[in-house]
Coordinates of C-alpha atoms in Angstrom, one line a residue:
Chain A
X163 CA -77.5 62.0 110.2
X164 CA -75.0 64.2 108.6
X165 CA -73.1 66.0 111.3
X166 CA -70.6 68.7 110.8
X167 CA -68.2 70.1 113.4
X168 CA -66.0 73.2 112.9
X169 CA -62.8 73.4 114.8
X170 CA -60.2 76.0 115.2
X171 CA -56.4 75.7 115.7
X172 CA -55.4 78.1 118.6
X173 CA -52.3 78.6 120.7
X174 CA -52.1 76.4 123.7
X175 CA -53.9 78.2 126.6
X176 CA -50.8 78.5 128.7
X177 CA -48.9 80.2 125.9
X178 CA -47.1 83.4 126.9
X179 CA -48.2 85.8 124.2
X180 CA -45.6 87.9 122.4
X181 CA -46.3 90.6 119.9
X182 CA -44.9 90.1 116.4
X183 CA -42.8 92.7 114.6
X184 CA -45.8 94.0 112.6
X185 CA -47.3 95.2 115.9
X186 CA -50.7 93.8 115.0
X187 CA -50.4 90.1 115.5
X188 CA -48.9 87.5 117.8
X189 CA -45.4 86.1 117.3
X190 CA -46.1 82.5 116.3
X191 CA -42.5 81.3 116.9
X192 CA -42.5 78.2 119.1
X193 CA -46.2 78.5 119.7
X194 CA -47.9 75.1 120.0
X195 CA -51.4 74.9 118.5
X196 CA -54.2 72.8 119.9
X197 CA -57.9 72.3 119.1
X198 CA -59.7 75.2 120.7
X199 CA -60.9 73.8 124.1
X200 CA -64.6 74.5 123.5
X201 CA -64.3 72.8 120.1
X202 CA -63.4 69.6 121.9
X203 CA -66.9 69.6 123.4
X204 CA -68.4 70.3 120.0
X205 CA -66.5 67.4 118.5
X206 CA -67.4 65.0 121.3
X207 CA -71.1 65.9 121.0
X208 CA -71.0 65.4 117.3
X209 CA -69.4 61.9 117.7
X210 CA -71.9 61.0 120.5
X211 CA -74.8 62.0 118.3
X212 CA -73.5 59.8 115.4
X213 CA -73.0 56.9 117.8
X214 CA -76.6 57.3 119.0
X215 CA -78.4 58.0 115.7
X216 CA -76.0 56.7 113.0
X217 CA -74.6 58.8 110.2
X218 CA -71.3 60.5 109.7
X219 CA -69.2 63.3 111.2
X220 CA -67.3 65.7 109.0
X221 CA -64.8 68.0 110.7
X222 CA -63.8 71.3 109.0
X223 CA -61.1 73.7 109.9
X224 CA -60.0 77.0 108.4
X225 CA -56.3 77.8 108.9
X226 CA -52.7 77.3 108.0
X227 CA -50.1 74.5 108.3
X228 CA -51.1 73.9 111.9
X229 CA -54.5 72.5 110.8
X230 CA -53.9 69.1 109.3
X231 CA -52.4 67.6 112.4
X232 CA -55.4 68.8 114.5
X233 CA -57.8 67.4 111.9
X234 CA -56.1 64.0 112.2
X235 CA -56.7 64.3 115.9
X236 CA -60.4 65.0 115.2
X237 CA -60.5 61.9 113.0
X238 CA -58.9 59.9 115.8
X239 CA -61.5 61.2 118.2
X240 CA -64.3 59.9 116.0
X241 CA -64.8 62.2 113.0
X242 CA -65.2 60.2 109.7
X243 CA -63.7 62.7 107.3
X244 CA -62.1 66.1 107.4
X245 CA -61.8 69.2 105.3
X246 CA -58.9 71.6 105.7
X247 CA -59.8 75.0 104.2
X248 CA -56.6 76.7 103.4
X249 CA -56.1 80.1 104.9
X250 CA -54.4 81.6 101.9
X251 CA -56.3 84.7 100.7
X252 CA -58.8 84.7 103.5
X253 CA -58.8 87.4 106.3
X254 CA -58.6 84.6 108.9
X255 CA -58.8 86.9 111.9
X256 CA -62.0 88.6 110.7
X257 CA -65.1 86.8 112.0
X258 CA -67.2 88.0 109.0
X259 CA -64.8 86.5 106.4
X260 CA -64.3 83.3 108.4
X261 CA -68.1 83.0 108.9
X262 CA -68.8 83.5 105.2
X263 CA -66.2 80.9 104.2
X264 CA -67.4 78.3 106.6
X265 CA -71.1 78.9 105.6
X266 CA -70.2 78.4 101.9
X267 CA -68.3 75.2 102.7
X268 CA -71.2 73.9 104.9
X269 CA -73.8 74.7 102.4
X270 CA -72.3 72.2 99.9
X271 CA -72.2 69.5 102.6
X272 CA -75.9 69.9 103.6
X273 CA -75.5 68.7 107.2
X274 CA -78.5 68.2 109.6
X275 CA -76.6 69.9 112.4
X276 CA -73.4 71.9 112.8
X277 CA -71.4 72.1 116.0
X278 CA -69.0 74.8 117.0
X279 CA -67.3 75.6 120.3
X280 CA -69.0 78.5 121.9
X281 CA -65.9 80.6 121.1
X282 CA -62.5 80.2 119.6
X283 CA -60.0 80.7 122.4
X284 CA -57.6 83.5 121.6
X285 CA -59.6 85.7 119.1
X286 CA -62.4 85.5 121.8
X287 CA -64.9 87.0 119.3
X288 CA -67.7 84.5 120.0
X289 CA -69.2 85.4 116.6
X290 CA -68.4 82.9 113.9
X291 CA -71.1 80.3 114.6
X292 CA -73.8 83.0 114.7
X293 CA -72.5 84.4 111.4
X294 CA -72.6 81.0 109.8
X295 CA -76.1 80.4 111.1
X296 CA -77.2 83.7 109.6
X297 CA -75.6 83.2 106.3
X298 CA -77.2 79.7 106.0
X299 CA -80.6 81.0 107.3
X300 CA -80.6 78.4 110.1
X301 CA -81.5 78.7 113.7
X302 CA -78.6 78.9 116.3
X303 CA -78.3 77.9 119.9
X304 CA -75.2 79.3 121.6
X305 CA -73.4 78.4 124.9
X306 CA -75.1 75.0 125.1
X307 CA -74.6 72.9 128.2
X308 CA -77.2 70.2 127.4
X309 CA -78.6 68.9 124.1
X310 CA -81.2 66.5 123.0
X311 CA -81.7 65.8 119.3
X312 CA -85.0 64.3 118.3
X313 CA -86.7 63.8 114.9
X314 CA -86.0 66.9 113.0
X315 CA -85.8 69.0 116.2
X316 CA -83.5 69.8 119.1
X317 CA -83.9 70.9 122.7
X318 CA -81.0 72.7 124.2
X319 CA -80.1 74.3 127.5
X320 CA -78.0 77.4 127.2
X321 CA -76.2 79.3 129.9
X322 CA -77.4 82.8 130.7
X323 CA -76.7 85.2 133.6
X324 CA -77.9 83.4 136.7
X325 CA -79.7 80.6 135.0
X326 CA -80.4 78.4 132.0
X327 CA -82.6 79.1 129.0
X328 CA -84.3 76.1 127.4
X329 CA -84.5 76.5 123.6
X330 CA -86.3 74.4 121.1
X331 CA -85.8 74.6 117.4
X332 CA -86.0 72.6 114.2
X333 CA -83.1 71.2 112.2
X334 CA -80.8 72.0 110.5
X335 CA -79.4 74.2 113.2
X336 CA -76.1 75.5 114.5
X337 CA -75.0 74.7 118.0
X338 CA -72.3 76.4 120.1
X339 CA -70.9 74.0 122.7
X340 CA -70.0 75.2 126.3
X341 CA -67.9 73.4 128.8
X342 CA -70.1 71.0 130.7
X343 CA -71.9 69.7 127.6
X344 CA -69.9 66.4 127.8
X345 CA -66.6 65.0 128.9
X346 CA -64.4 64.6 125.8
X347 CA -62.7 61.3 125.2
X348 CA -59.1 60.6 124.7
X349 CA -58.4 58.8 121.4
X350 CA -57.2 55.2 121.7
X351 CA -54.0 54.1 120.0
X352 CA -56.1 52.1 117.6
X353 CA -58.2 55.1 116.7
X354 CA -55.1 57.1 116.0
X355 CA -53.9 54.5 113.6
X356 CA -57.3 54.3 111.9
X357 CA -57.4 58.1 111.6
X358 CA -54.4 58.0 109.3
X359 CA -56.5 56.2 106.7
X360 CA -59.6 58.5 106.9
X361 CA -60.0 61.1 104.1
X362 CA -58.6 64.6 104.7
X363 CA -59.3 66.9 101.8
X364 CA -57.8 70.4 101.3
X365 CA -59.9 73.1 99.8
X366 CA -59.5 76.8 99.0
X367 CA -62.2 79.5 99.2
X368 CA -62.5 79.4 95.4
X369 CA -63.7 75.8 95.6
X370 CA -66.8 77.1 97.4
X371 CA -67.5 79.8 94.7
X372 CA -66.2 82.6 96.9
X373 CA -64.0 85.5 95.7
X374 CA -61.1 87.4 97.4
X375 CA -63.3 90.5 97.4
X376 CA -65.8 88.6 99.7
X377 CA -63.5 86.8 102.1
X378 CA -60.1 88.6 101.7
X379 CA -58.9 91.7 103.6
X380 CA -61.2 94.0 101.5
X381 CA -64.2 91.9 102.6
X382 CA -63.3 92.2 106.2
X383 CA -65.6 93.9 108.7
X384 CA -62.8 94.9 111.1
X385 CA -59.1 95.8 110.9
X386 CA -56.8 95.3 113.8
X387 CA -54.5 98.3 113.8
X388 CA -52.4 97.5 116.9
X389 CA -51.9 94.7 119.4
X390 CA -50.2 95.4 122.7
X391 CA -49.6 93.6 126.0
X392 CA -51.4 94.9 129.1
X393 CA -49.3 97.0 131.4
X394 CA -47.6 94.7 134.0
X395 CA -49.2 94.7 137.4
X396 CA -47.0 95.4 140.4
X397 CA -47.1 93.4 143.5
X398 CA -48.5 95.5 146.3
X399 CA -48.0 95.0 150.0
X400 CA -47.9 92.0 152.2
X401 CA -50.2 91.9 155.2
X402 CA -48.5 90.2 158.2
X403 CA -49.7 89.1 161.6
X404 CA -51.9 86.3 163.0
X405 CA -55.0 85.4 160.9
X406 CA -57.3 87.7 162.9
X407 CA -54.9 90.7 162.4
X408 CA -54.5 89.9 158.8
X409 CA -58.2 89.9 158.3
X410 CA -58.7 93.1 160.2
X411 CA -56.0 94.9 158.3
X412 CA -57.2 93.7 154.9
X413 CA -60.8 94.8 155.8
X414 CA -59.6 98.2 156.8
X415 CA -57.7 98.5 153.4
X416 CA -60.8 97.4 151.5
X417 CA -62.8 100.1 153.3
X418 CA -60.4 102.9 153.1
X419 CA -58.3 102.2 150.0
X420 CA -60.4 100.0 147.7
X421 CA -63.6 101.6 149.0
X422 CA -65.9 98.7 148.0
X423 CA -67.3 98.0 151.4
Chain B
X995 CA -75.6 109.7 105.8
X996 CA -75.0 107.7 108.9
X997 CA -75.9 109.7 112.0
X998 CA -76.0 109.0 115.7
X999 CA -75.4 106.3 118.2
X1000 CA -78.0 103.5 118.7
X1001 CA -77.9 101.4 121.8
X1002 CA -79.7 98.0 122.1
X1003 CA -81.2 98.5 125.6
X1004 CA -81.5 94.9 126.9
X1005 CA -84.2 94.2 129.4
X1006 CA -85.2 91.0 131.2
X1007 CA -88.5 90.7 133.0
X1008 CA -89.4 94.3 132.2
X1009 CA -86.3 95.8 133.7
X1010 CA -83.0 97.0 132.3
X1011 CA -79.9 95.2 133.4
X1012 CA -76.9 96.9 135.0
X1013 CA -75.0 96.4 131.8
X1014 CA -77.8 98.2 129.9
X1015 CA -77.2 101.4 132.0
X1016 CA -73.5 101.1 131.2
X1017 CA -74.2 100.8 127.5
X1018 CA -76.6 103.6 127.4
X1019 CA -74.2 105.8 129.4
X1020 CA -71.3 105.0 127.1
X1021 CA -73.5 105.5 124.1
X1022 CA -74.4 109.0 125.4
X1023 CA -70.7 109.9 126.0
X1024 CA -69.9 108.8 122.4
X1025 CA -72.8 110.6 121.0
X1026 CA -71.7 113.8 122.7
X1027 CA -68.1 113.4 121.4
X1028 CA -69.4 112.9 117.9
X1029 CA -71.9 115.7 118.2
X1030 CA -74.7 113.3 117.2
X1031 CA -77.9 112.2 118.8
X1032 CA -78.3 109.0 121.0
X1033 CA -81.2 106.6 120.3
X1034 CA -82.1 103.4 121.9
X1035 CA -84.0 100.2 120.9
X1036 CA -86.0 98.2 123.5
X1037 CA -87.3 94.8 122.5
X1038 CA -89.8 92.6 124.4
X1039 CA -93.5 92.5 125.4
X1040 CA -95.0 94.9 127.9
X1041 CA -91.9 96.9 128.1
X1042 CA -93.0 100.3 126.7
X1043 CA -92.6 101.9 130.1
X1044 CA -88.8 101.5 129.8
X1045 CA -88.6 104.1 127.0
X1046 CA -88.7 106.9 129.7
X1047 CA -85.8 105.4 131.5
X1048 CA -83.8 105.2 128.3
X1049 CA -84.6 108.9 127.8
X1050 CA -83.3 109.7 131.3
X1051 CA -79.9 108.3 130.2
X1052 CA -79.8 110.6 127.2
X1053 CA -81.7 108.9 124.3
X1054 CA -83.7 111.4 122.3
X1055 CA -85.4 108.7 120.1
X1056 CA -86.5 105.3 121.5
X1057 CA -87.5 102.5 119.1
X1058 CA -89.8 100.1 120.9
X1059 CA -90.6 96.7 119.6
X1060 CA -93.4 95.8 122.1
X1061 CA -95.1 92.7 120.6
X1062 CA -96.3 89.5 122.1
X1063 CA -94.1 87.1 120.1
X1064 CA -91.0 88.8 121.6
X1065 CA -92.1 88.2 125.2
X1066 CA -89.3 85.6 125.6
X1067 CA -85.9 86.0 123.9
X1068 CA -85.6 84.5 120.4
X1069 CA -82.5 85.1 118.3
X1070 CA -84.3 85.6 115.0
X1071 CA -87.2 87.7 116.5
X1072 CA -84.8 90.0 118.3
X1073 CA -82.5 90.2 115.2
X1074 CA -85.5 91.3 113.1
X1075 CA -86.4 94.0 115.6
X1076 CA -82.8 95.2 116.1
X1077 CA -82.0 95.4 112.4
X1078 CA -85.3 97.2 111.8
X1079 CA -84.2 99.8 114.3
X1080 CA -80.8 100.1 112.8
X1081 CA -82.3 100.6 109.3
X1082 CA -84.7 103.3 110.7
X1083 CA -82.1 105.1 112.7
X1084 CA -79.2 104.9 110.2
X1085 CA -76.7 105.3 113.0
X1086 CA -72.9 105.6 112.7
X1087 CA -72.4 103.5 115.8
X1088 CA -74.4 100.6 117.3
X1089 CA -73.7 99.4 120.9
X1090 CA -75.0 96.4 122.9
X1091 CA -73.9 94.9 126.2
X1092 CA -71.7 91.8 125.9
X1093 CA -74.2 89.7 128.0
X1094 CA -75.5 86.3 127.2
X1095 CA -78.2 87.9 125.1
X1096 CA -75.9 90.5 123.5
X1097 CA -73.4 87.9 122.5
X1098 CA -76.1 85.7 120.9
X1099 CA -77.9 88.6 119.1
X1100 CA -75.2 91.0 118.0
X1101 CA -73.1 88.8 115.7
X1102 CA -76.2 87.6 113.9
X1103 CA -77.5 91.1 113.4
X1104 CA -74.1 92.2 112.2
X1105 CA -74.0 89.3 109.7
X1106 CA -77.4 90.2 108.4
X1107 CA -76.2 93.8 107.8
X1108 CA -72.9 92.4 106.4
X1109 CA -70.8 94.6 108.8
X1110 CA -68.1 93.9 111.3
X1111 CA -68.7 93.5 115.1
X1112 CA -66.1 94.1 117.8
X1113 CA -66.9 91.8 120.8
X1114 CA -66.3 92.5 124.5
X1115 CA -64.9 96.0 124.1
X1116 CA -63.2 97.6 127.1
X1117 CA -62.2 101.0 125.7
X1118 CA -63.6 103.3 123.0
X1119 CA -61.8 106.2 121.2
X1120 CA -63.1 108.8 118.8
X1121 CA -60.4 109.8 116.3
X1122 CA -61.2 112.2 113.4
X1123 CA -64.9 111.5 113.9
X1124 CA -64.5 107.7 113.7
X1125 CA -64.8 105.1 116.4
X1126 CA -62.0 102.8 117.2
X1127 CA -62.1 100.3 120.1
X1128 CA -59.9 98.2 122.3
X1129 CA -60.8 94.7 123.1
X1130 CA -59.0 91.9 125.0
X1131 CA -57.8 88.9 123.1
X1132 CA -56.2 85.7 124.5
X1133 CA -58.5 86.3 127.5
X1134 CA -56.7 89.5 128.3
X1135 CA -53.1 88.4 127.7
X1136 CA -53.1 91.1 124.9
X1137 CA -55.3 94.0 123.8
X1138 CA -56.2 94.7 120.2
X1139 CA -57.1 98.1 118.8
X1140 CA -59.8 97.6 116.2
X1141 CA -61.0 99.9 113.4
X1142 CA -64.3 99.4 111.6
X1143 CA -64.2 98.9 107.8
X1144 CA -67.9 99.2 107.3
X1145 CA -70.7 101.3 108.6
X1146 CA -72.2 101.4 111.1
X1147 CA -69.5 100.5 113.6
X1148 CA -71.0 97.8 115.9
X1149 CA -69.6 96.8 119.3
X1150 CA -70.6 94.9 122.3
X1151 CA -69.3 96.3 125.6
X1152 CA -67.9 94.2 128.4
X1153 CA -70.1 94.5 131.5
X1154 CA -68.6 96.2 134.6
X1155 CA -66.1 98.3 132.6
X1156 CA -67.9 101.4 131.5
X1157 CA -69.3 103.6 134.3
X1158 CA -73.1 104.2 134.4
X1159 CA -74.0 107.9 134.4
X1160 CA -76.6 109.5 136.7
X1161 CA -80.0 109.6 135.1
X1162 CA -81.7 112.9 134.5
X1163 CA -85.5 112.5 134.9
X1164 CA -86.2 115.8 133.1
X1165 CA -85.1 114.3 129.7
X1166 CA -87.7 113.0 127.3
X1167 CA -87.6 111.1 124.1
X1168 CA -89.7 110.5 121.0
X1169 CA -91.0 107.0 121.0
X1170 CA -91.2 105.1 117.7
X1171 CA -93.0 101.7 117.6
X1172 CA -91.3 99.0 115.4
X1173 CA -91.7 95.3 115.1
X1174 CA -95.2 95.3 113.7
X1175 CA -94.3 92.7 111.1
X1176 CA -92.9 90.2 113.6
X1177 CA -95.4 87.4 113.7
X1178 CA -95.4 84.2 115.8
X1179 CA -93.3 82.0 113.5
X1180 CA -89.9 82.2 115.1
X1181 CA -87.2 79.7 114.2
X1182 CA -86.0 79.0 117.7
X1183 CA -87.9 79.8 120.9
X1184 CA -87.1 79.9 124.5
X1185 CA -89.6 77.5 126.1
X1186 CA -88.4 77.8 129.7
X1187 CA -85.9 79.6 131.9
X1188 CA -84.5 77.7 134.8
X1189 CA -83.3 80.1 137.3
X1190 CA -80.2 79.4 139.4
X1191 CA -80.4 79.8 143.2
X1192 CA -82.2 83.0 143.9
X1193 CA -80.0 85.9 144.6
X1194 CA -76.9 84.3 143.1
X1195 CA -74.8 87.0 141.5
X1196 CA -73.4 86.3 138.0
X1197 CA -69.6 86.4 137.9
X1198 CA -69.3 88.7 134.9
X1199 CA -71.7 91.2 136.6
X1200 CA -70.3 91.1 140.1
X1201 CA -68.2 94.0 141.5
X1202 CA -66.7 91.7 144.1
X1203 CA -65.6 88.1 143.4
X1204 CA -64.1 85.6 145.8
X1205 CA -62.5 82.6 144.1
X1206 CA -61.3 79.3 145.5
X1207 CA -58.5 77.2 144.1
X1208 CA -56.9 73.9 144.8
X1209 CA -56.0 75.2 148.3
X1210 CA -59.6 74.6 149.4
X1211 CA -58.7 70.9 149.3
X1212 CA -62.2 69.5 148.5
X1213 CA -65.7 70.4 147.5
X1214 CA -66.9 70.3 151.1
X1215 CA -64.8 73.4 151.9
X1216 CA -66.1 75.6 149.1
X1217 CA -68.7 77.0 151.5
X1218 CA -65.8 79.1 153.0
X1219 CA -65.5 80.9 149.6
X1220 CA -69.3 81.2 149.2
X1221 CA -69.7 82.5 152.7
X1222 CA -67.2 85.3 152.2
X1223 CA -68.7 86.1 148.8
X1224 CA -72.2 86.3 150.4
X1225 CA -70.9 88.5 153.3
X1226 CA -69.3 90.9 150.8
X1227 CA -72.4 90.9 148.5
X1228 CA -70.3 89.4 145.7
X1229 CA -70.1 86.3 143.6
X1230 CA -68.1 83.1 144.2
X1231 CA -65.7 81.8 141.5
X1232 CA -63.2 79.1 141.1
X1233 CA -60.0 78.1 139.3
X1234 CA -59.9 75.5 136.5
X1235 CA -58.3 72.9 138.8
X1236 CA -61.3 73.1 141.1
X1237 CA -63.8 72.9 138.2
X1238 CA -62.0 70.1 136.4
X1239 CA -61.9 68.1 139.7
X1240 CA -65.7 68.4 139.7
X1241 CA -65.8 70.3 143.0
X1242 CA -67.9 73.2 141.6
X1243 CA -69.9 73.9 138.5
X1244 CA -68.1 75.2 135.4
X1245 CA -70.2 78.3 135.3
X1246 CA -68.0 79.5 138.2
X1247 CA -64.7 79.0 136.4
X1248 CA -62.6 82.1 136.0
X1249 CA -59.8 82.0 133.4
X1250 CA -59.0 81.5 129.8
X1251 CA -61.4 78.6 129.4
X1252 CA -63.9 80.1 131.8
X1253 CA -65.1 83.6 132.4
X1254 CA -63.0 86.7 132.0
X1255 CA -63.9 89.1 134.7
X1256 CA -63.0 92.6 135.7
X1257 CA -64.6 93.3 139.1
X1258 CA -63.5 96.1 141.4
X1259 CA -62.2 93.5 143.9
X1260 CA -61.0 90.0 143.3
X1261 CA -60.0 87.8 146.2
X1262 CA -58.1 84.7 145.2
X1263 CA -58.0 82.1 148.0
X1264 CA -55.7 79.1 147.6
X1265 CA -55.1 79.9 144.0
X1266 CA -51.5 79.7 142.9
X1267 CA -51.9 81.8 139.8
X1268 CA -51.4 79.8 136.7
X1269 CA -51.2 81.9 133.5
X1270 CA -54.5 80.5 132.4
X1271 CA -56.2 81.9 135.6
X1272 CA -54.4 85.2 135.6
X1273 CA -55.6 85.8 132.0
X1274 CA -59.1 85.8 133.2
X1275 CA -58.9 88.1 136.2
X1276 CA -55.8 90.3 135.9
X1277 CA -57.9 93.3 134.7
X1278 CA -59.6 93.4 138.1
X1279 CA -59.1 96.8 139.7
X1280 CA -57.9 95.4 143.0
X1281 CA -56.6 91.9 143.7
X1282 CA -56.2 90.2 147.0
X1283 CA -54.3 86.9 147.3
X1284 CA -54.5 84.6 150.2
X1285 CA -52.2 81.6 149.9
X1286 CA -49.9 79.7 152.2
X1287 CA -47.1 79.5 149.6
X1288 CA -45.2 82.9 149.7
X1289 CA -43.7 82.1 146.3
X1290 CA -47.1 81.6 144.6
X1291 CA -47.2 83.6 141.3
X1292 CA -50.5 85.2 142.3
X1293 CA -48.6 87.4 144.8
X1294 CA -46.8 89.1 141.9
X1295 CA -50.0 90.7 140.7
X1296 CA -51.8 91.1 144.0
X1297 CA -52.3 94.6 145.5
X1298 CA -52.7 92.9 148.9
X1299 CA -51.0 89.7 149.7
X1300 CA -51.7 87.5 152.8
X1301 CA -49.4 84.6 153.3
X1302 CA -51.4 82.4 155.5
X1303 CA -53.8 79.5 155.8
X1304 CA -57.1 80.2 154.0
X1305 CA -58.8 77.9 156.5
X1306 CA -57.9 80.4 159.2
X1307 CA -57.9 83.7 157.4
X1308 CA -61.1 83.4 155.3
X1309 CA -63.5 82.6 158.2
X1310 CA -62.0 85.5 160.2
X1311 CA -62.5 87.8 157.3
X1312 CA -66.1 86.6 156.8
X1313 CA -66.8 87.0 160.5
X1314 CA -65.4 90.5 160.6
X1315 CA -67.2 91.6 157.4
X1316 CA -70.5 90.2 158.8
X1317 CA -69.9 92.0 162.1
X1318 CA -69.2 95.2 160.4
X1319 CA -72.3 94.9 158.2
X1320 CA -74.5 94.4 161.3
X1321 CA -73.3 97.6 162.9

């Protein structure tokens, strides 16, 4: 099987966000980038599928200078080759432009299945995998917590409110991985050494036959006009007393001040 | 010329969801500000009766795709019906709830129309006749103001944020059937729905959440959190530490790599308040922290802080809430 996995470089989840001077983006000074946590489940599932069925795993990532190191990490975790799609000229915060670029890159690779994390942590759009599926004309299954891939078909369980939907579809298909799908492995030292020898190509959007009008700022669906931090919350009051008194006073506040009970 | 607001009115099992009423209500408010009509689209099978209800929330036109192949959710079947409604209504704004279904459906429909979609919106603004929205990024550590470069503007609304209006049963709507060309050849189909324990309230929909952190010491004590949540009629959540330790299922995780929630009341029990967790819950209207460490960061954002042992305070609280409920 030819298996593709798309990963995104995102700020570490405990990063304290600061707003950049342009007022529309985050200050990237001293920000450490990691593979978006949900993409780790996507990568692990891709590698497990290869181990079960044979084939190869190709990892793709669209972004700037922070990407090559993370693609090396993906190679160490079991991907066979990697493609870095350079961010230059692409509206990389716009889901539509990112989706179109990845769809064009994937079309040339003709994979049987494409994995994404259910969403890229940070942008929190939860859109790109669905856009890619649409642009390729393939079925999608998002927020997947269990996956079985058979002969030309898949069966997936996806999380919905208060339950699980069981979805069946043919291949090729796009799968969005949710936490719980698997337990990602840590790369062994030997795998890290081997990863250095695996192929890592760098491409631009033009290599996929795309134009700046399609995937650059003028092709964007959205424009972020401002970014701000939330107003800081103030600490309220402490409730003292023995546990019974504390419970009683809190309950009274919930009734009279919060008015939810 | 684009005109009006169209709301995807999500139904499951023949009934609207709470988030659907919120989306219809917000759609109606926007339509009034724009001086344009509200329409709704309802998709499923055996769901025609819901058109009246959409009218009560202000829709003057209701597109109804009531066909057998759409009895269960399928991405491509629903995308076909939704895009057909958008093409028929030619709206300037399209809204859906940011539910499991909305998050699966909306980006694909937007991609088909080659337009932008703003996800999980928490504020809307009309300026000079155009919609801009505010949405959380970095799980709520920052908020982005977003403008739409293409028409229609398309947004999914975070559940539990926009108030539902009171329905007016005297309102009526024109019903327009769509979806006649949708035949039974869908790409992906839902073959089964495995329901969680009956009566379990989904975190993102709950107006009260009680969460447990490392302070609960082990999975055998999570019942304390669940019992309080049950007594309050809310949902039970957890911190990442508790989920990663395997004490509770990941579907209960609140935080940057779990769910971002904004209930009316969030009660954090034995949760220290790592930035990862705070990101997912700090937009709650009221926060209660119960923790034995007076220096725990969670107290800095809590409206009510109880320094104490959760093993003593939480059962007392459950007991008093239950007693009050019985009276």
